Amino acid sequence: WDLETQLSNALEQGDLVLAYQPKLALPDLEIAGCEALMRWNRPDAGNVPPEIFIDLAEMTGQIDPLTRFAFHRAFRQLGEWPKFLGPIGVAVNVTPSIVCNPDLVDAIQAAASSCSVGLERLTVEVTENALMSDRERSHRVLSRLRELGVRVSIDDFGTGHSSLAYFKQIPADELKIDKSFVMNMMADESDARIVEQVIALGHAFGLKVVAEGVETAEVAARLAAIGCDCVQGFHFAKPLAPRDFPAWA
């Protein structure tokens, strides 16, 4: 109850912020974009894990204003970063209830327009399970976004419940391999084979493939050798405050 009450005021008080984790293209490690990750720092109790307050927002009906804030702040940040970063893109995660809501399209268009940033610089990340919660509605929403130039990424791929029969119909541009496979691929050959096959599957459907959870140079080198397109993880950078991202770049 205490968290729910404070969450409703966190946006107005500025306690919710976005951090940005770089995404790098293989094999040259050029900056391909970043993922916006929401953080909540309670003045009286410190950081609240995202898996707790995002689920809380979803259960209490507060996820819509949080999502609108995330899109508007991410677009605004793209416009504020120095020009030497170039036209990099930003990825924003959406929850199951949001990806099925047709109002998502209007919210994204409004945020992009108010910040004078092109929609082609946005990627919407959605998990397999979120897609499966309401196939028809999520398919319509994501298809509309892609028509407008927004990219769609399937997050945490390999841990959800989508079938291959449905996978071929998903309106997407990118797969993100779940970090649970990537982090152990040097020690567990089964994980390495899963990663390799997901890369092959994604490429067979014309999708770019991103590996999350890259924590060593050895993992990055192996991913490059087997044709992965992009990587992100603590080996390169933890999620960065907006002011720190240009300096890191």
mmCIF file of C-alpha atoms in Angstrom:
data_model
loop_
_atom_site.group_PDB
_atom_site.id
_atom_site.type_symbol
_atom_site.label_atom_id
_atom_site.label_comp_id
_atom_site.label_asym_id
_atom_site.label_seq_id
_atom_site.Cartn_x
_atom_site.Cartn_y
_atom_site.Cartn_z
ATOM 1 C CA TRP A 1 0.000 0.000 0.000
ATOM 2 C CA ASP A 2 2.863 2.358 0.859
ATOM 3 C CA LEU A 3 4.550 1.738 -2.525
ATOM 4 C CA GLU A 4 1.278 2.221 -4.385
ATOM 5 C CA THR A 5 0.660 5.546 -2.682
ATOM 6 C CA GLN A 6 4.175 6.831 -3.342
ATOM 7 C CA LEU A 7 4.211 5.616 -6.943
ATOM 8 C CA SER A 8 1.224 7.803 -7.747
ATOM 9 C CA ASN A 9 3.272 10.863 -6.720
ATOM 10 C CA ALA A 10 6.671 9.765 -8.015
ATOM 11 C CA LEU A 11 6.248 11.266 -11.490
ATOM 12 C CA GLU A 12 5.276 14.693 -10.158
ATOM 13 C CA GLN A 13 8.121 14.672 -7.640
ATOM 14 C CA GLY A 14 10.742 13.678 -10.222
ATOM 15 C CA ASP A 15 11.638 10.412 -8.492
ATOM 16 C CA LEU A 16 11.156 8.390 -11.704
ATOM 17 C CA VAL A 17 13.954 8.741 -14.238
ATOM 18 C CA LEU A 18 15.269 6.928 -17.305
ATOM 19 C CA ALA A 19 18.730 5.398 -17.599
ATOM 20 C CA TYR A 20 20.150 4.377 -20.963
ATOM 21 C CA GLN A 21 22.109 1.199 -21.707
ATOM 22 C CA PRO A 22 24.079 1.318 -24.971
ATOM 23 C CA LYS A 23 23.511 -1.208 -27.725
ATOM 24 C CA LEU A 24 26.512 -1.851 -29.967
ATOM 25 C CA ALA A 25 26.746 -3.281 -33.465
ATOM 26 C CA LEU A 26 29.078 -6.199 -34.164
ATOM 27 C CA PRO A 27 31.821 -6.649 -35.149
ATOM 28 C CA ASP A 28 33.043 -3.024 -34.954
ATOM 29 C CA LEU A 29 31.217 -2.087 -31.721
ATOM 30 C CA GLU A 30 29.756 1.093 -33.148
ATOM 31 C CA ILE A 31 26.886 2.578 -31.138
ATOM 32 C CA ALA A 32 23.655 1.274 -32.648
ATOM 33 C CA GLY A 33 21.297 2.825 -30.107
ATOM 34 C CA CYS A 34 20.283 2.409 -26.485
ATOM 35 C CA GLU A 35 17.573 0.961 -24.282
ATOM 36 C CA ALA A 36 15.694 3.274 -21.916
ATOM 37 C CA LEU A 37 15.236 1.696 -18.486
ATOM 38 C CA MET A 38 13.045 3.280 -15.831
ATOM 39 C CA ARG A 39 14.432 3.761 -12.329
ATOM 40 C CA TRP A 40 12.628 4.795 -9.131
ATOM 41 C CA ASN A 41 14.676 6.255 -6.303
ATOM 42 C CA ARG A 42 12.533 6.791 -3.210
ATOM 43 C CA PRO A 43 13.974 9.619 -1.096
ATOM 44 C CA ASP A 44 13.200 7.750 2.124
ATOM 45 C CA ALA A 45 14.085 4.197 1.094
ATOM 46 C CA GLY A 46 16.375 4.154 -1.941
ATOM 47 C CA ASN A 47 15.937 2.332 -5.226
ATOM 48 C CA VAL A 48 12.888 0.159 -5.892
ATOM 49 C CA PRO A 49 13.596 -2.707 -8.331
ATOM 50 C CA PRO A 50 11.816 -2.228 -11.677
ATOM 51 C CA GLU A 51 10.306 -5.716 -11.566
ATOM 52 C CA ILE A 52 8.460 -4.603 -8.427
ATOM 53 C CA PHE A 53 7.179 -1.148 -9.320
ATOM 54 C CA ILE A 54 6.374 -1.967 -12.970
ATOM 55 C CA ASP A 55 4.252 -4.932 -11.862
ATOM 56 C CA LEU A 56 2.678 -2.713 -9.207
ATOM 57 C CA ALA A 57 1.848 -0.070 -11.821
ATOM 58 C CA GLU A 58 0.317 -2.729 -14.043
ATOM 59 C CA MET A 59 -1.856 -4.100 -11.230
ATOM 60 C CA THR A 60 -3.025 -0.698 -9.963
ATOM 61 C CA GLY A 61 -3.765 0.926 -13.313
ATOM 62 C CA GLN A 62 -0.837 3.359 -13.128
ATOM 63 C CA ILE A 63 1.086 1.856 -16.029
ATOM 64 C CA ASP A 64 -0.417 4.214 -18.631
ATOM 65 C CA PRO A 65 1.037 7.475 -17.220
ATOM 66 C CA LEU A 66 4.373 5.742 -16.601
ATOM 67 C CA THR A 67 4.481 4.579 -20.213
ATOM 68 C CA ARG A 68 3.593 8.016 -21.579
ATOM 69 C CA PHE A 69 6.329 9.522 -19.424
ATOM 70 C CA ALA A 70 8.857 6.976 -20.723
ATOM 71 C CA PHE A 71 8.127 7.698 -24.382
ATOM 72 C CA HIS A 72 8.086 11.474 -23.949
ATOM 73 C CA ARG A 73 11.287 11.526 -21.897
ATOM 74 C CA ALA A 74 13.105 9.155 -24.270
ATOM 75 C CA PHE A 75 12.177 11.238 -27.321
ATOM 76 C CA ARG A 76 13.148 14.440 -25.532
ATOM 77 C CA GLN A 77 16.499 12.951 -24.577
ATOM 78 C CA LEU A 78 17.260 12.056 -28.189
ATOM 79 C CA GLY A 79 16.726 15.704 -29.067
ATOM 80 C CA GLU A 80 18.904 16.953 -26.203
ATOM 81 C CA TRP A 81 21.968 14.790 -26.744
ATOM 82 C CA PRO A 82 24.831 16.405 -28.697
ATOM 83 C CA LYS A 83 24.911 16.094 -32.460
ATOM 84 C CA PHE A 84 28.105 14.027 -32.494
ATOM 85 C CA LEU A 85 26.085 11.023 -31.300
ATOM 86 C CA GLY A 86 24.263 11.083 -34.625
ATOM 87 C CA PRO A 87 20.694 9.874 -35.177
ATOM 88 C CA ILE A 88 20.882 6.990 -32.717
ATOM 89 C CA GLY A 89 17.665 5.272 -31.713
ATOM 90 C CA VAL A 90 16.114 4.428 -28.367
ATOM 91 C CA ALA A 91 14.173 1.343 -27.282
ATOM 92 C CA VAL A 92 11.315 1.538 -24.767
ATOM 93 C CA ASN A 93 9.691 -1.496 -23.126
ATOM 94 C CA VAL A 94 5.911 -1.898 -23.024
ATOM 95 C CA THR A 95 3.871 -4.191 -20.791
ATOM 96 C CA PRO A 96 1.149 -6.676 -21.866
ATOM 97 C CA SER A 97 -1.758 -4.319 -21.180
ATOM 98 C CA ILE A 98 -0.112 -1.450 -23.041
ATOM 99 C CA VAL A 99 0.816 -3.386 -26.188
ATOM 100 C CA CYS A 100 -2.830 -4.380 -26.591
ATOM 101 C CA ASN A 101 -4.091 -0.810 -26.192
ATOM 102 C CA PRO A 102 -4.725 1.019 -29.497
ATOM 103 C CA ASP A 103 -4.154 4.330 -27.669
ATOM 104 C CA LEU A 104 -0.447 3.422 -27.643
ATOM 105 C CA VAL A 105 -0.141 4.579 -31.256
ATOM 106 C CA ASP A 106 -1.533 8.050 -30.490
ATOM 107 C CA ALA A 107 0.605 8.373 -27.359
ATOM 108 C CA ILE A 108 3.800 7.609 -29.286
ATOM 109 C CA GLN A 109 2.895 9.965 -32.129
ATOM 110 C CA ALA A 110 2.132 12.771 -29.660
ATOM 111 C CA ALA A 111 5.423 12.277 -27.801
ATOM 112 C CA ALA A 112 7.483 12.239 -30.995
ATOM 113 C CA SER A 113 5.724 15.293 -32.382
ATOM 114 C CA SER A 114 6.147 17.347 -29.197
ATOM 115 C CA CYS A 115 9.900 16.625 -29.221
ATOM 116 C CA SER A 116 10.364 16.978 -33.014
ATOM 117 C CA VAL A 117 11.986 13.533 -33.255
ATOM 118 C CA GLY A 118 11.259 11.050 -36.045
ATOM 119 C CA LEU A 119 9.361 7.869 -35.233
ATOM 120 C CA GLU A 120 11.989 5.829 -37.070
ATOM 121 C CA ARG A 121 14.326 6.428 -34.110
ATOM 122 C CA LEU A 122 12.058 4.483 -31.732
ATOM 123 C CA THR A 123 12.012 0.765 -31.034
ATOM 124 C CA VAL A 124 9.169 -0.722 -28.985
ATOM 125 C CA GLU A 125 10.287 -3.759 -26.994
ATOM 126 C CA VAL A 126 7.693 -6.356 -26.036
ATOM 127 C CA THR A 127 8.119 -9.836 -24.562
ATOM 128 C CA GLU A 128 6.838 -13.032 -26.134
ATOM 129 C CA ASN A 129 4.380 -13.514 -23.284
ATOM 130 C CA ALA A 130 3.007 -10.000 -23.738
ATOM 131 C CA LEU A 131 2.344 -10.780 -27.396
ATOM 132 C CA MET A 132 0.552 -13.962 -26.459
ATOM 133 C CA SER A 133 -1.771 -12.297 -23.932
ATOM 134 C CA ASP A 134 -3.986 -10.997 -26.751
ATOM 135 C CA ARG A 135 -2.654 -11.996 -30.155
ATOM 136 C CA GLU A 136 -5.094 -10.145 -32.373
ATOM 137 C CA ARG A 137 -5.029 -6.795 -30.581
ATOM 138 C CA SER A 138 -1.254 -6.745 -30.061
ATOM 139 C CA HIS A 139 -0.749 -7.704 -33.707
ATOM 140 C CA ARG A 140 -2.919 -4.789 -34.849
ATOM 141 C CA VAL A 141 -1.178 -2.264 -32.604
ATOM 142 C CA LEU A 142 2.338 -3.350 -33.540
ATOM 143 C CA SER A 143 1.498 -3.530 -37.241
ATOM 144 C CA ARG A 144 0.208 0.048 -37.108
ATOM 145 C CA LEU A 145 3.367 1.227 -35.363
ATOM 146 C CA ARG A 146 5.557 -0.417 -37.982
ATOM 147 C CA GLU A 147 3.552 1.284 -40.724
ATOM 148 C CA LEU A 148 4.493 4.596 -39.083
ATOM 149 C CA GLY A 149 8.197 3.710 -39.041
ATOM 150 C CA VAL A 150 8.557 2.448 -35.470
ATOM 151 C CA ARG A 151 10.695 -0.665 -35.059
ATOM 152 C CA VAL A 152 9.440 -3.618 -32.988
ATOM 153 C CA SER A 153 11.697 -5.880 -30.927
ATOM 154 C CA ILE A 154 10.773 -9.176 -29.249
ATOM 155 C CA ASP A 155 12.454 -9.050 -25.848
ATOM 156 C CA ASP A 156 13.666 -11.995 -23.715
ATOM 157 C CA PHE A 157 13.290 -14.321 -26.694
ATOM 158 C CA GLY A 158 13.538 -17.997 -25.796
ATOM 159 C CA THR A 159 11.841 -17.766 -22.399
ATOM 160 C CA GLY A 160 8.242 -17.189 -23.503
ATOM 161 C CA HIS A 161 5.470 -19.403 -24.831
ATOM 162 C CA SER A 162 5.010 -18.364 -28.451
ATOM 163 C CA SER A 163 4.817 -21.148 -31.013
ATOM 164 C CA LEU A 164 6.773 -21.165 -34.249
ATOM 165 C CA ALA A 165 3.456 -21.090 -36.096
ATOM 166 C CA TYR A 166 2.675 -17.732 -34.496
ATOM 167 C CA PHE A 167 6.259 -16.521 -34.606
ATOM 168 C CA LYS A 168 6.237 -16.290 -38.382
ATOM 169 C CA GLN A 169 3.282 -13.871 -38.166
ATOM 170 C CA ILE A 170 4.689 -11.544 -35.486
ATOM 171 C CA PRO A 171 5.180 -8.010 -36.829
ATOM 172 C CA ALA A 172 8.759 -7.497 -35.661
ATOM 173 C CA ASP A 173 12.147 -6.216 -36.811
ATOM 174 C CA GLU A 174 14.395 -7.587 -34.083
ATOM 175 C CA LEU A 175 14.903 -10.433 -31.616
ATOM 176 C CA LYS A 176 16.650 -10.009 -28.280
ATOM 177 C CA ILE A 177 18.133 -13.226 -26.928
ATOM 178 C CA ASP A 178 17.470 -13.553 -23.214
ATOM 179 C CA LYS A 179 20.531 -12.982 -21.046
ATOM 180 C CA SER A 180 20.061 -16.315 -19.261
ATOM 181 C CA PHE A 181 21.348 -18.055 -22.405
ATOM 182 C CA VAL A 182 24.029 -15.501 -23.244
ATOM 183 C CA MET A 183 25.659 -15.276 -19.822
ATOM 184 C CA ASN A 184 26.378 -19.024 -19.660
ATOM 185 C CA MET A 185 27.250 -19.720 -23.277
ATOM 186 C CA MET A 186 31.008 -20.052 -22.678
ATOM 187 C CA ALA A 187 30.492 -22.619 -19.902
ATOM 188 C CA ASP A 188 27.426 -24.441 -21.230
ATOM 189 C CA GLU A 189 27.561 -25.647 -24.814
ATOM 190 C CA SER A 190 23.797 -26.208 -24.814
ATOM 191 C CA ASP A 191 23.253 -22.505 -24.180
ATOM 192 C CA ALA A 192 25.753 -21.680 -26.908
ATOM 193 C CA ARG A 193 23.834 -23.843 -29.376
ATOM 194 C CA ILE A 194 20.540 -22.190 -28.394
ATOM 195 C CA VAL A 195 22.056 -18.753 -29.001
ATOM 196 C CA GLU A 196 23.441 -19.849 -32.364
ATOM 197 C CA GLN A 197 20.104 -21.304 -33.467
ATOM 198 C CA VAL A 198 18.138 -18.223 -32.381
ATOM 199 C CA ILE A 199 20.501 -16.075 -34.451
ATOM 200 C CA ALA A 200 19.959 -18.346 -37.442
ATOM 201 C CA LEU A 201 16.178 -18.330 -36.900
ATOM 202 C CA GLY A 202 16.058 -14.550 -36.660
ATOM 203 C CA HIS A 203 18.125 -14.074 -39.792
ATOM 204 C CA ALA A 204 15.982 -16.590 -41.675
ATOM 205 C CA PHE A 205 12.993 -14.296 -41.031
ATOM 206 C CA GLY A 206 14.905 -11.139 -41.904
ATOM 207 C CA LEU A 207 15.254 -9.956 -38.288
ATOM 208 C CA LYS A 208 18.247 -8.386 -36.589
ATOM 209 C CA VAL A 209 19.379 -10.241 -33.470
ATOM 210 C CA VAL A 210 20.583 -8.614 -30.245
ATOM 211 C CA ALA A 211 22.267 -10.505 -27.396
ATOM 212 C CA GLU A 212 21.608 -9.182 -23.877
ATOM 213 C CA GLY A 213 23.688 -9.835 -20.780
ATOM 214 C CA VAL A 214 27.141 -9.708 -22.404
ATOM 215 C CA GLU A 215 29.570 -9.510 -19.486
ATOM 216 C CA THR A 216 32.917 -10.589 -20.964
ATOM 217 C CA ALA A 217 35.006 -9.913 -24.063
ATOM 218 C CA GLU A 218 35.065 -13.646 -24.772
ATOM 219 C CA VAL A 219 31.272 -13.817 -25.042
ATOM 220 C CA ALA A 220 31.234 -10.746 -27.291
ATOM 221 C CA ALA A 221 33.857 -12.287 -29.575
ATOM 222 C CA ARG A 222 31.962 -15.558 -29.855
ATOM 223 C CA LEU A 223 28.721 -13.732 -30.639
ATOM 224 C CA ALA A 224 30.495 -11.837 -33.393
ATOM 225 C CA ALA A 225 31.879 -15.090 -34.779
ATOM 226 C CA ILE A 226 28.433 -16.692 -35.036
ATOM 227 C CA GLY A 227 26.845 -13.685 -36.720
ATOM 228 C CA CYS A 228 24.994 -11.843 -33.949
ATOM 229 C CA ASP A 229 24.121 -8.306 -35.056
ATOM 230 C CA CYS A 230 24.231 -6.318 -31.801
ATOM 231 C CA VAL A 231 25.160 -6.714 -28.144
ATOM 232 C CA GLN A 232 24.461 -4.981 -24.853
ATOM 233 C CA GLY A 233 25.549 -5.742 -21.330
ATOM 234 C CA PHE A 234 27.702 -4.786 -18.364
ATOM 235 C CA HIS A 235 30.931 -5.594 -20.259
ATOM 236 C CA PHE A 236 30.318 -2.442 -22.271
ATOM 237 C CA ALA A 237 28.262 -0.283 -19.913
ATOM 238 C CA LYS A 238 25.675 -0.399 -17.178
ATOM 239 C CA PRO A 239 22.566 1.748 -17.707
ATOM 240 C CA LEU A 240 23.843 5.328 -17.792
ATOM 241 C CA ALA A 241 22.375 8.601 -16.598
ATOM 242 C CA PRO A 242 21.485 10.880 -19.535
ATOM 243 C CA ARG A 243 24.410 13.229 -18.845
ATOM 244 C CA ASP A 244 26.861 10.305 -18.754
ATOM 245 C CA PHE A 245 25.875 8.713 -22.062
ATOM 246 C CA PRO A 246 27.664 11.231 -24.354
ATOM 247 C CA ALA A 247 30.834 11.039 -22.254
ATOM 248 C CA TRP A 248 30.782 7.235 -22.425
ATOM 249 C CA ALA A 249 30.250 7.370 -26.201
#
